[in-house]
XYZ file of C-alpha atoms in Angstrom:
489
model
C -25.721 -2.753 7.873
C -25.004 -6.469 7.592
C -23.905 -7.460 4.067
C -23.682 -10.805 2.312
C -21.269 -10.932 -0.630
C -21.478 -13.812 -3.099
C -19.162 -14.539 -6.006
C -15.500 -15.228 -6.749
C -12.890 -14.226 -4.171
C -9.186 -14.073 -4.986
C -6.333 -13.430 -2.557
C -2.783 -14.518 -1.714
C -2.600 -16.151 1.734
C 1.155 -16.600 1.212
C 3.695 -15.163 -1.193
C 3.781 -18.295 -3.336
C 0.050 -18.959 -3.438
C -2.937 -17.521 -5.269
C -6.226 -18.758 -3.880
C -9.216 -18.566 -6.238
C -12.495 -19.246 -4.446
C -15.556 -19.428 -6.661
C -19.149 -19.663 -5.376
C -18.133 -18.178 -2.053
C -20.468 -16.546 0.446
C -18.994 -13.964 2.832
C -20.803 -12.185 5.645
C -19.641 -8.771 6.825
C -21.137 -7.409 10.036
C -22.022 -3.742 10.723
C -18.571 -3.084 12.224
C -16.896 -4.071 8.951
C -15.637 -7.393 10.293
C -15.732 -10.561 8.182
C -18.194 -12.646 10.165
C -18.096 -15.921 8.250
C -16.925 -17.438 4.954
C -18.706 -20.329 3.249
C -16.817 -21.895 0.344
C -18.365 -23.816 -2.566
C -21.836 -22.578 -1.762
C -24.378 -23.220 -4.499
C -27.198 -20.713 -4.493
C -29.185 -23.042 -6.749
C -29.405 -25.502 -3.847
C -30.458 -22.942 -1.302
C -31.123 -19.225 -1.324
C -28.150 -17.479 0.373
C -30.358 -15.098 2.333
C -32.504 -17.932 3.698
C -29.346 -19.892 4.473
C -27.958 -16.964 6.444
C -31.017 -16.382 8.598
C -31.490 -20.115 9.189
C -27.906 -21.022 10.040
C -26.377 -17.895 11.489
C -26.966 -16.198 14.805
C -25.541 -12.672 14.771
C -24.128 -11.143 17.935
C -26.582 -8.248 17.629
C -30.029 -7.932 16.004
C -29.800 -7.093 12.308
C -31.629 -3.870 11.502
C -30.489 -3.489 7.883
C -29.423 -6.228 5.501
C -27.834 -6.169 2.039
C -27.136 -9.033 -0.365
C -24.696 -8.457 -3.242
C -24.546 -11.244 -5.799
C -21.756 -11.124 -8.394
C -21.715 -14.825 -9.214
C -23.427 -14.401 -12.589
C -20.542 -12.414 -14.050
C -17.436 -14.578 -14.630
C -15.334 -11.457 -15.221
C -15.964 -10.020 -11.758
C -14.175 -10.934 -8.554
C -13.470 -9.570 -5.092
C -9.847 -8.766 -4.250
C -8.297 -7.350 -1.054
C -7.704 -3.609 -1.052
C -4.229 -2.515 -2.056
C -1.778 -1.267 0.576
C 0.578 1.495 -0.596
C 3.486 1.531 1.834
C 5.322 4.584 0.496
C 3.685 7.731 -0.866
C 4.384 11.464 -0.511
C 0.993 13.174 -0.490
C 2.410 16.690 -0.769
C 4.402 15.817 -3.892
C 1.332 14.840 -5.914
C 1.434 18.012 -8.114
C 4.919 17.022 -9.316
C 3.959 13.626 -10.746
C 5.698 13.188 -14.108
C 8.046 16.145 -13.605
C 11.841 15.832 -13.495
C 12.510 12.541 -15.268
C 16.100 11.373 -15.124
C 17.228 14.054 -12.675
C 19.325 12.348 -9.964
C 17.650 12.055 -6.571
C 19.546 14.736 -4.637
C 19.214 17.282 -7.461
C 15.557 16.354 -7.933
C 14.870 16.975 -4.251
C 16.518 20.402 -4.374
C 14.986 21.524 -7.665
C 11.442 20.181 -7.412
C 10.517 18.465 -4.168
C 11.700 20.702 -1.350
C 10.245 23.897 -2.895
C 6.881 22.181 -3.390
C 6.735 20.777 0.126
C 7.839 24.126 1.557
C 4.680 25.727 0.121
C 2.471 23.680 2.464
C 1.907 26.280 5.168
C -0.919 27.906 7.108
C -1.280 30.654 4.488
C -1.720 28.064 1.718
C -4.365 25.866 3.345
C -6.658 25.827 0.314
C -3.829 24.702 -1.924
C -3.009 21.967 0.583
C -6.656 20.954 0.787
C -6.868 20.679 -2.999
C -3.719 18.569 -3.315
C -4.488 16.276 -0.393
C -8.116 15.770 -1.428
C -7.068 14.783 -4.924
C -4.310 12.366 -3.934
C -6.535 10.554 -1.429
C -9.373 10.219 -3.906
C -7.112 9.258 -6.800
C -5.561 6.413 -4.836
C -8.973 5.257 -3.585
C -10.208 5.211 -7.187
C -7.338 2.817 -7.898
C -8.282 0.435 -5.097
C -5.819 1.588 -2.425
C -7.633 1.076 0.860
C -4.610 1.729 3.079
C -1.565 3.947 2.571
C 1.464 5.066 4.544
C 1.917 8.758 3.786
C 4.646 11.352 4.120
C 3.219 14.880 4.423
C 5.627 17.784 5.162
C 7.254 19.406 8.186
C 4.223 21.687 8.619
C 1.729 21.125 11.449
C -1.511 22.830 10.241
C -1.487 21.184 6.818
C -0.611 17.797 8.324
C -3.578 18.147 10.675
C -5.686 18.985 7.625
C -4.440 15.854 5.881
C -5.505 13.768 8.883
C -8.993 15.288 8.697
C -9.258 14.496 4.988
C -8.244 10.863 5.492
C -11.131 10.478 7.922
C -13.513 12.402 5.663
C -12.884 10.246 2.599
C -12.520 6.981 4.477
C -9.083 5.735 3.485
C -7.172 3.806 6.140
C -3.962 5.737 6.557
C -0.700 6.365 8.349
C 0.170 10.038 8.784
C 3.876 10.798 8.645
C 4.862 14.338 9.572
C 8.282 14.668 7.916
C 11.168 15.138 10.371
C 14.361 16.842 9.188
C 16.590 19.304 11.038
C 19.680 19.326 8.817
C 18.742 20.092 5.201
C 22.000 21.462 3.813
C 20.949 21.268 0.119
C 17.845 23.415 0.779
C 18.136 25.121 4.188
C 14.883 27.072 3.738
C 13.013 23.815 4.239
C 14.028 22.446 7.626
C 13.222 22.745 11.316
C 15.238 23.108 14.446
C 15.578 19.976 16.533
C 13.264 21.416 19.188
C 10.573 22.471 16.719
C 10.680 19.113 14.973
C 10.073 17.121 18.150
C 7.447 19.598 19.332
C 5.468 19.438 16.086
C 5.814 15.659 15.968
C 4.201 15.333 19.384
C 1.492 17.819 18.477
C 0.378 15.811 15.442
C 0.350 12.632 17.549
C -1.806 14.374 20.145
C -4.069 15.875 17.486
C -4.902 12.481 15.995
C -5.218 10.750 19.368
C -7.532 13.382 20.817
C -9.672 14.205 17.785
C -10.079 10.658 16.454
C -9.906 8.238 19.413
C -12.422 5.795 17.896
C -10.666 5.765 14.522
C -7.321 5.293 16.269
C -8.656 2.243 18.118
C -9.967 0.843 14.841
C -6.603 1.635 13.211
C -8.224 3.764 10.540
C -5.655 6.481 11.220
C -2.239 6.131 12.851
C 0.644 8.571 13.365
C 3.896 7.191 12.002
C 7.368 8.422 12.972
C 9.021 9.732 9.799
C 12.686 10.744 9.751
C 12.939 11.664 6.074
C 16.291 9.980 5.595
C 19.519 9.975 7.550
C 21.409 12.691 5.595
C 18.867 15.389 6.566
C 18.620 14.371 10.227
C 21.024 15.069 13.079
C 22.060 12.255 15.391
C 20.115 13.761 18.332
C 16.985 13.867 16.161
C 17.357 10.245 15.056
C 17.947 9.177 18.646
C 14.918 11.069 19.953
C 12.614 9.782 17.215
C 13.645 6.242 18.073
C 12.725 6.935 21.695
C 9.363 8.479 20.732
C 8.509 5.450 18.620
C 9.338 3.059 21.451
C 7.661 5.006 24.259
C 4.431 5.595 22.310
C 4.384 2.314 20.377
C 4.371 3.960 16.965
C 5.537 2.620 13.596
C 8.431 4.142 11.640
C 9.007 4.928 7.972
C 12.056 6.304 6.190
C 14.212 5.958 3.074
C 17.303 3.811 2.691
C 19.928 3.293 -0.032
C 17.789 4.732 -2.812
C 20.613 6.313 -4.787
C 24.386 5.759 -4.866
C 25.226 9.433 -4.276
C 22.813 9.425 -1.342
C 24.715 6.453 0.097
C 28.006 8.347 -0.358
C 26.529 11.397 1.389
C 25.377 9.213 4.266
C 28.931 7.874 4.678
C 30.325 11.423 4.772
C 27.824 12.543 7.402
C 27.980 9.385 9.535
C 31.599 8.192 9.152
C 31.661 6.094 12.317
C 28.943 3.741 11.065
C 29.618 0.720 8.892
C 26.653 1.215 6.578
C 23.276 2.903 6.085
C 21.250 0.313 7.999
C 23.586 0.465 10.984
C 22.859 4.209 11.347
C 19.157 3.544 11.795
C 19.822 0.477 13.905
C 22.048 2.409 16.300
C 19.207 4.826 17.025
C 16.576 2.089 17.514
C 14.796 2.945 14.273
C 14.851 -0.592 12.860
C 11.931 -2.526 14.333
C 9.293 -4.986 13.194
C 7.124 -1.936 12.445
C 9.665 -0.083 10.286
C 9.126 0.506 6.563
C 12.313 1.113 4.580
C 11.571 2.665 1.202
C 13.508 1.862 -1.990
C 16.438 -0.223 -0.671
C 18.013 -0.311 -4.115
C 21.640 -0.595 -3.010
C 21.718 -2.680 0.171
C 24.748 -4.781 1.056
C 24.442 -8.361 2.286
C 25.344 -7.161 5.773
C 22.501 -4.646 5.679
C 20.104 -7.347 4.521
C 21.092 -9.420 7.540
C 20.441 -6.517 9.924
C 17.086 -5.684 8.338
C 16.038 -9.324 8.396
C 17.045 -9.742 12.044
C 15.074 -6.640 13.029
C 12.067 -7.885 10.997
C 11.715 -4.599 9.107
C 9.831 -4.381 5.817
C 10.985 -2.940 2.512
C 8.752 -0.819 0.294
C 9.693 -1.569 -3.306
C 9.130 1.469 -5.553
C 10.022 0.397 -9.117
C 8.512 3.344 -11.018
C 10.350 5.878 -8.873
C 13.606 3.939 -8.996
C 13.351 3.948 -12.792
C 12.087 7.531 -13.215
C 15.003 8.956 -11.204
C 17.491 6.414 -12.622
C 18.260 5.217 -9.104
C 18.624 1.548 -10.000
C 16.892 -1.823 -9.953
C 16.161 -3.204 -6.497
C 16.991 -6.944 -6.259
C 13.708 -7.912 -4.618
C 14.224 -11.676 -4.877
C 17.501 -11.254 -2.995
C 15.606 -9.589 -0.163
C 12.983 -12.314 -0.141
C 15.757 -14.896 0.163
C 16.943 -13.007 3.258
C 13.443 -13.527 4.662
C 12.646 -9.800 4.465
C 9.021 -8.819 3.976
C 8.652 -6.768 0.790
C 5.694 -4.516 0.039
C 4.947 -2.035 -2.756
C 4.936 1.760 -2.885
C 3.925 4.277 -5.526
C 6.374 6.851 -4.106
C 4.550 9.793 -5.622
C 6.080 11.915 -7.059
C 9.342 10.150 -7.740
C 6.960 7.502 -8.978
C 4.609 8.515 -11.756
C 1.756 6.075 -11.086
C -0.866 6.430 -8.357
C -1.990 2.827 -8.870
C -0.531 -0.100 -6.949
C -1.832 -2.325 -9.763
C 0.588 -0.523 -12.065
C 3.358 -0.908 -9.485
C 2.744 -4.665 -9.570
C 3.315 -4.664 -13.319
C 6.458 -2.542 -13.107
C 7.820 -4.719 -10.299
C 7.683 -7.724 -12.595
C 9.197 -5.838 -15.539
C 12.053 -4.403 -13.464
C 12.850 -7.878 -12.134
C 13.021 -9.157 -15.721
C 15.352 -6.306 -16.688
C 17.551 -7.182 -13.732
C 17.714 -10.780 -14.964
C 18.507 -9.593 -18.509
C 21.340 -7.382 -17.249
C 22.827 -10.255 -15.259
C 22.500 -12.587 -18.244
C 24.524 -10.170 -20.372
C 27.384 -10.364 -17.886
C 26.922 -14.093 -17.304
C 25.263 -15.580 -20.435
C 25.604 -19.179 -19.249
C 22.881 -18.654 -16.628
C 19.197 -17.861 -17.070
C 18.955 -15.885 -13.804
C 15.336 -16.933 -13.387
C 15.710 -16.494 -9.644
C 15.657 -12.717 -10.116
C 12.230 -12.669 -11.772
C 9.085 -11.912 -9.787
C 5.845 -13.760 -10.487
C 2.281 -12.476 -10.573
C 1.391 -14.193 -7.315
C 4.444 -12.670 -5.599
C 3.560 -9.100 -6.562
C -0.102 -9.688 -5.683
C 1.016 -10.708 -2.213
C 3.298 -7.676 -1.891
C 0.423 -5.391 -2.917
C -1.924 -6.768 -0.268
C -0.850 -9.009 2.608
C 2.814 -8.014 2.282
C 1.750 -4.390 2.545
C -0.515 -5.157 5.484
C 2.389 -6.847 7.248
C 4.621 -3.836 6.566
C 2.183 -1.437 8.248
C 1.527 -3.848 11.110
C -2.036 -4.713 10.110
C -1.714 -8.250 8.749
C -4.113 -9.440 11.443
C -6.738 -6.966 10.173
C -6.458 -6.572 6.392
C -4.674 -7.913 3.324
C -6.618 -11.142 2.779
C -10.072 -12.626 3.221
C -10.213 -14.324 6.614
C -12.823 -14.518 9.343
C -12.172 -11.783 11.887
C -10.406 -9.465 9.471
C -11.826 -6.171 8.273
C -13.618 -5.856 4.943
C -11.062 -3.694 3.101
C -11.778 -4.863 -0.415
C -12.358 -3.986 -4.037
C -14.689 -5.347 -6.685
C -12.839 -5.924 -9.947
C -14.666 -6.153 -13.279
C -12.583 -7.093 -16.315
C -15.530 -6.654 -18.683
C -17.897 -3.782 -19.324
C -18.016 -1.073 -21.956
C -15.287 1.046 -20.407
C -12.933 -1.802 -19.508
C -9.264 -1.217 -20.175
C -8.908 -4.530 -21.999
C -10.551 -6.775 -24.569
C -11.425 -10.287 -23.475
C -12.534 -12.779 -26.093
C -15.305 -15.315 -25.750
C -12.968 -18.299 -25.493
C -11.089 -16.605 -22.652
C -14.164 -16.169 -20.452
C -14.395 -18.814 -17.686
C -17.366 -21.089 -18.248
C -18.734 -24.451 -17.176
C -18.401 -25.808 -13.667
C -16.944 -23.096 -11.487
C -15.259 -25.657 -9.237
C -13.363 -27.223 -12.152
C -9.644 -26.772 -12.785
C -10.391 -25.570 -16.309
C -12.496 -22.741 -14.896
C -9.924 -21.601 -12.326
C -7.097 -21.902 -14.889
C -8.918 -19.397 -17.080
C -9.439 -17.116 -14.091
C -5.716 -17.269 -13.380
C -4.940 -16.342 -16.989
C -7.262 -13.362 -16.681
C -5.318 -12.230 -13.624
C -2.309 -11.822 -15.904
C -4.365 -9.665 -18.247
C -5.530 -7.604 -15.284
C -2.007 -7.010 -13.952
C -0.585 -6.027 -17.348
C -3.615 -4.367 -18.978
C -5.827 -3.265 -16.097
C -6.319 0.175 -14.619
C -8.726 2.124 -12.411
C -11.636 1.460 -14.785
C -11.647 -2.172 -13.692
C -11.945 -1.200 -10.020
C -15.712 -0.775 -9.671
C -16.227 -0.569 -5.915
C -13.977 -0.033 -2.925
C -14.758 -0.743 0.726
C -12.786 0.304 3.808
C -13.749 -1.105 7.187
C -16.953 -2.432 5.643
C -18.067 0.927 4.234
C -18.311 1.771 0.539
C -15.890 4.618 -0.196
C -15.887 4.333 -4.005
C -18.844 3.159 -6.090
C -18.630 3.321 -9.882
C -21.399 0.788 -10.336
C -24.827 1.437 -11.787
C -27.149 -0.398 -9.442
C -29.033 -3.089 -11.286
C -31.885 -5.220 -10.001
C -29.897 -8.431 -10.400
C -26.911 -6.992 -8.549
C -28.308 -6.472 -5.105
C -31.406 -7.076 -3.104
C -32.408 -5.161 -0.005
C -34.223 -7.370 2.471
């Protein structure tokens, strides 16, 4: 189906820029590709449908056509789908459990036993958990996510099937770990780990070749973190990534005791980043989760290798790991994205992660001001436009899809969400004088829209996310279809 969308479009083409486009007409072809964008289009001058058929020649005959007009509601806008760059699907049952327990103890007490239950004999349990985490994140506007599963093959294959079934764009990370001293029951031999890793790659490639080409599902090499991996395993995973052109995800410098453990296990390396770098695991398609305690030298290495960081503020707070200095990483020209990190993190919504990212940056500035009261430390504080970028285009860049998703551009895929700040079940109250009115192209109008974005970031939740599209297809629809909302031609 070919679809015309008309209304207000908001995105962040760069980290320091919010672009608010009112009265915009966007065409999405049957493959889910953004076909054209027409800014400042007044439907009062010319009917959008007539304009389309008069001025546009599609590459193929249009059999079905849909027009969705949201221009009459000043509290609705289209926004790119969120990209969650760090999430543990198998840990979803543990959300909210274990607050304040240090990372290594938390893994041993809660996480490893839960992940170890994902086996062939517990397929229905795995199906229930994986179905719920995929749908919960979709409900919150996450159109793309980079997942950790477990070490188990059958349940990881099941997870791949469920991603395709429910339509979320996803990266499937079979966890690799062959040296789990804290919890030896949950580990693999080196041989089994590499064997299962290749089997999940083959499973996805052979069962979903079309979806692989469209980058709807991608295997991602996932050494859990250095302390639970042997050097031969790290070396081999680096080789697998290079030979099969696959992205990489792992953890780095999340917790100070973790960093100490890494130094004990890898004494010949200068720092955490140099371990990964030595085994060719730092590339322009590597996602490094947390990065709370990086040294300047590590920042230089990560920047040179063009890796991305997944900032996980709720998890870093919940486990008392620390406050990641995100602005420091941005100054090193490192791409920063956002991750929910379920279940260290307690929120399945990237919108909430945006809010917590700002708050954590303010706390970091406050802490520095206490030790150095003569300075404001404003440079540590993140802005709304910065976290919006990290949640969308920054995330897309981290997963290697910035040419496909993350913003509204001709040629990109329609991975998007319809946001409605009004309505009976809205999470916030908006007063009459706050509603944008008058000429939609005026600065006064867009200033009010920008103010409402602040309300959305700090007061919004899944109730404001009314529709979600992935690759041009509706995957979540909370809307009641009204006559004035869409017209089928």
